[in-house]
Amino acid sequence: MTTLAITRFRGDTVPDEFTIKKPDGTAQDITGFAFVLTVNSVKNPPDDTTQILQSIGTITDATNGVVEFPISTPQADQEPGKYYFDVEATTPTGKKHTILSGAYRFKQDVTKT
């Protein structure tokens, strides 16, 4: 599993995009996979009551391991601060694997349109 930090401005709806890699650093072919990104206000939540957003991944380049997660306007309108995320992959055979996790920060934006 890879740990990283994501920072986005409050209100920005550009998708979060990731390239999934094998342990040797080469791109993972993700044909037939499914992905979900979940952001939570608690690092180790006991359930989903503190979840602030969830996005289903869209594979944009399967052979090169590229998946993006759309963020809607309501999902992007979060209180600035530090949150936590993970990305769970489901293989074509139905096996689930958490492949990414880390900090997810919303920064205050200046433009309010």
mmCIF file of C-alpha atoms in Angstrom:
data_model
loop_
_atom_site.group_PDB
_atom_site.id
_atom_site.type_symbol
_atom_site.label_atom_id
_atom_site.label_comp_id
_atom_site.label_asym_id
_atom_site.label_seq_id
_atom_site.Cartn_x
_atom_site.Cartn_y
_atom_site.Cartn_z
ATOM 1 C CA MET A 1 0.000 0.000 0.000
ATOM 2 C CA THR A 2 1.191 3.509 -0.815
ATOM 3 C CA THR A 3 0.781 6.409 1.607
ATOM 4 C CA LEU A 4 0.553 9.968 0.301
ATOM 5 C CA ALA A 5 -1.009 13.357 0.937
ATOM 6 C CA ILE A 6 -3.575 15.090 -1.263
ATOM 7 C CA THR A 7 -4.236 18.822 -1.023
ATOM 8 C CA ARG A 8 -7.049 20.556 -2.873
ATOM 9 C CA PHE A 9 -8.740 23.916 -2.582
ATOM 10 C CA ARG A 10 -12.251 24.031 -1.205
ATOM 11 C CA GLY A 11 -14.721 24.218 -4.090
ATOM 12 C CA ASP A 12 -12.382 22.779 -6.761
ATOM 13 C CA THR A 13 -14.057 19.994 -8.712
ATOM 14 C CA VAL A 14 -11.121 18.738 -10.773
ATOM 15 C CA PRO A 15 -10.963 14.936 -10.338
ATOM 16 C CA ASP A 16 -8.311 13.281 -8.192
ATOM 17 C CA GLU A 17 -6.185 11.162 -10.539
ATOM 18 C CA PHE A 18 -3.829 8.310 -9.683
ATOM 19 C CA THR A 19 -1.551 5.991 -11.623
ATOM 20 C CA ILE A 20 -1.634 2.541 -10.068
ATOM 21 C CA LYS A 21 1.762 0.858 -10.050
ATOM 22 C CA LYS A 22 3.117 -2.602 -9.368
ATOM 23 C CA PRO A 23 5.696 -3.072 -6.585
ATOM 24 C CA ASP A 24 8.484 -2.747 -9.181
ATOM 25 C CA GLY A 25 7.232 0.752 -10.121
ATOM 26 C CA THR A 26 5.775 -0.100 -13.529
ATOM 27 C CA ALA A 27 2.162 0.685 -14.389
ATOM 28 C CA GLN A 28 -0.431 -1.891 -13.361
ATOM 29 C CA ASP A 29 -2.921 -2.916 -16.044
ATOM 30 C CA ILE A 30 -6.241 -2.226 -14.288
ATOM 31 C CA THR A 31 -8.574 -3.618 -16.930
ATOM 32 C CA GLY A 32 -11.688 -4.947 -15.198
ATOM 33 C CA PHE A 33 -10.862 -3.386 -11.811
ATOM 34 C CA ALA A 34 -13.228 -1.199 -9.779
ATOM 35 C CA PHE A 35 -12.090 1.596 -7.452
ATOM 36 C CA VAL A 36 -13.588 3.685 -4.669
ATOM 37 C CA LEU A 37 -12.051 6.688 -2.883
ATOM 38 C CA THR A 38 -13.365 7.476 0.589
ATOM 39 C CA VAL A 39 -12.565 10.588 2.647
ATOM 40 C CA ASN A 40 -13.299 10.626 6.362
ATOM 41 C CA SER A 41 -12.880 13.141 9.173
ATOM 42 C CA VAL A 42 -11.475 10.413 11.439
ATOM 43 C CA LYS A 43 -8.256 8.497 10.766
ATOM 44 C CA ASN A 44 -9.567 5.151 12.035
ATOM 45 C CA PRO A 45 -13.364 5.346 11.785
ATOM 46 C CA PRO A 46 -15.399 2.563 13.390
ATOM 47 C CA ASP A 47 -18.150 3.012 10.765
ATOM 48 C CA ASP A 48 -19.199 5.414 7.981
ATOM 49 C CA THR A 49 -20.875 8.086 10.147
ATOM 50 C CA THR A 50 -17.841 10.419 9.881
ATOM 51 C CA GLN A 51 -17.393 9.904 6.132
ATOM 52 C CA ILE A 52 -17.418 13.210 4.239
ATOM 53 C CA LEU A 53 -17.258 11.987 0.654
ATOM 54 C CA GLN A 54 -16.979 8.913 -1.502
ATOM 55 C CA SER A 55 -16.206 8.742 -5.209
ATOM 56 C CA ILE A 56 -16.330 5.830 -7.647
ATOM 57 C CA GLY A 57 -13.246 5.657 -9.842
ATOM 58 C CA THR A 58 -13.352 6.032 -13.609
ATOM 59 C CA ILE A 59 -10.578 4.210 -15.438
ATOM 60 C CA THR A 60 -9.184 6.596 -18.054
ATOM 61 C CA ASP A 61 -6.207 4.489 -19.270
ATOM 62 C CA ALA A 62 -6.428 0.857 -18.149
ATOM 63 C CA THR A 63 -3.159 -0.428 -19.612
ATOM 64 C CA ASN A 64 -1.205 2.418 -17.997
ATOM 65 C CA GLY A 65 -3.030 2.148 -14.649
ATOM 66 C CA VAL A 66 -4.736 5.549 -14.685
ATOM 67 C CA VAL A 67 -7.924 6.056 -12.683
ATOM 68 C CA GLU A 68 -9.646 9.290 -11.711
ATOM 69 C CA PHE A 69 -12.199 10.090 -9.062
ATOM 70 C CA PRO A 70 -14.759 12.795 -9.891
ATOM 71 C CA ILE A 71 -15.508 15.292 -7.117
ATOM 72 C CA SER A 72 -18.892 17.006 -7.285
ATOM 73 C CA THR A 73 -19.583 20.574 -6.175
ATOM 74 C CA PRO A 74 -21.220 19.487 -2.869
ATOM 75 C CA GLN A 75 -18.331 17.071 -2.204
ATOM 76 C CA ALA A 76 -15.783 19.850 -2.841
ATOM 77 C CA ASP A 77 -17.510 22.268 -0.446
ATOM 78 C CA GLN A 78 -15.799 21.038 2.723
ATOM 79 C CA GLU A 79 -14.546 22.896 5.752
ATOM 80 C CA PRO A 80 -10.823 23.587 5.283
ATOM 81 C CA GLY A 81 -8.755 21.188 7.342
ATOM 82 C CA LYS A 82 -7.135 17.773 7.479
ATOM 83 C CA TYR A 83 -9.061 14.632 6.664
ATOM 84 C CA TYR A 84 -8.060 11.054 5.842
ATOM 85 C CA PHE A 85 -8.578 8.943 2.732
ATOM 86 C CA ASP A 86 -8.054 5.563 1.222
ATOM 87 C CA VAL A 87 -8.560 4.011 -2.192
ATOM 88 C CA GLU A 88 -9.882 0.483 -2.379
ATOM 89 C CA ALA A 89 -9.461 -1.602 -5.515
ATOM 90 C CA THR A 90 -11.605 -4.589 -6.410
ATOM 91 C CA THR A 91 -9.928 -7.005 -8.808
ATOM 92 C CA PRO A 92 -11.796 -8.635 -11.707
ATOM 93 C CA THR A 93 -12.090 -11.765 -9.510
ATOM 94 C CA GLY A 94 -13.720 -9.784 -6.670
ATOM 95 C CA LYS A 95 -10.752 -9.486 -4.302
ATOM 96 C CA LYS A 96 -10.591 -6.169 -2.406
ATOM 97 C CA HIS A 97 -7.335 -4.421 -1.618
ATOM 98 C CA THR A 98 -6.644 -1.008 -0.076
ATOM 99 C CA ILE A 99 -3.957 0.377 -2.367
ATOM 100 C CA LEU A 100 -3.564 4.023 -1.275
ATOM 101 C CA SER A 101 -4.131 5.954 1.933
ATOM 102 C CA GLY A 102 -3.060 9.129 3.666
ATOM 103 C CA ALA A 103 -3.967 12.694 4.493
ATOM 104 C CA TYR A 104 -6.557 14.607 2.449
ATOM 105 C CA ARG A 105 -6.459 18.363 3.022
ATOM 106 C CA PHE A 106 -8.909 21.036 1.962
ATOM 107 C CA LYS A 107 -7.366 24.523 1.801
ATOM 108 C CA GLN A 108 -9.397 27.715 1.899
ATOM 109 C CA ASP A 109 -9.983 29.195 -1.532
ATOM 110 C CA VAL A 110 -10.022 32.931 -2.301
ATOM 111 C CA THR A 111 -12.393 32.993 -5.287
ATOM 112 C CA LYS A 112 -16.011 32.538 -4.197
ATOM 113 C CA THR A 113 -17.827 32.088 -7.524
#
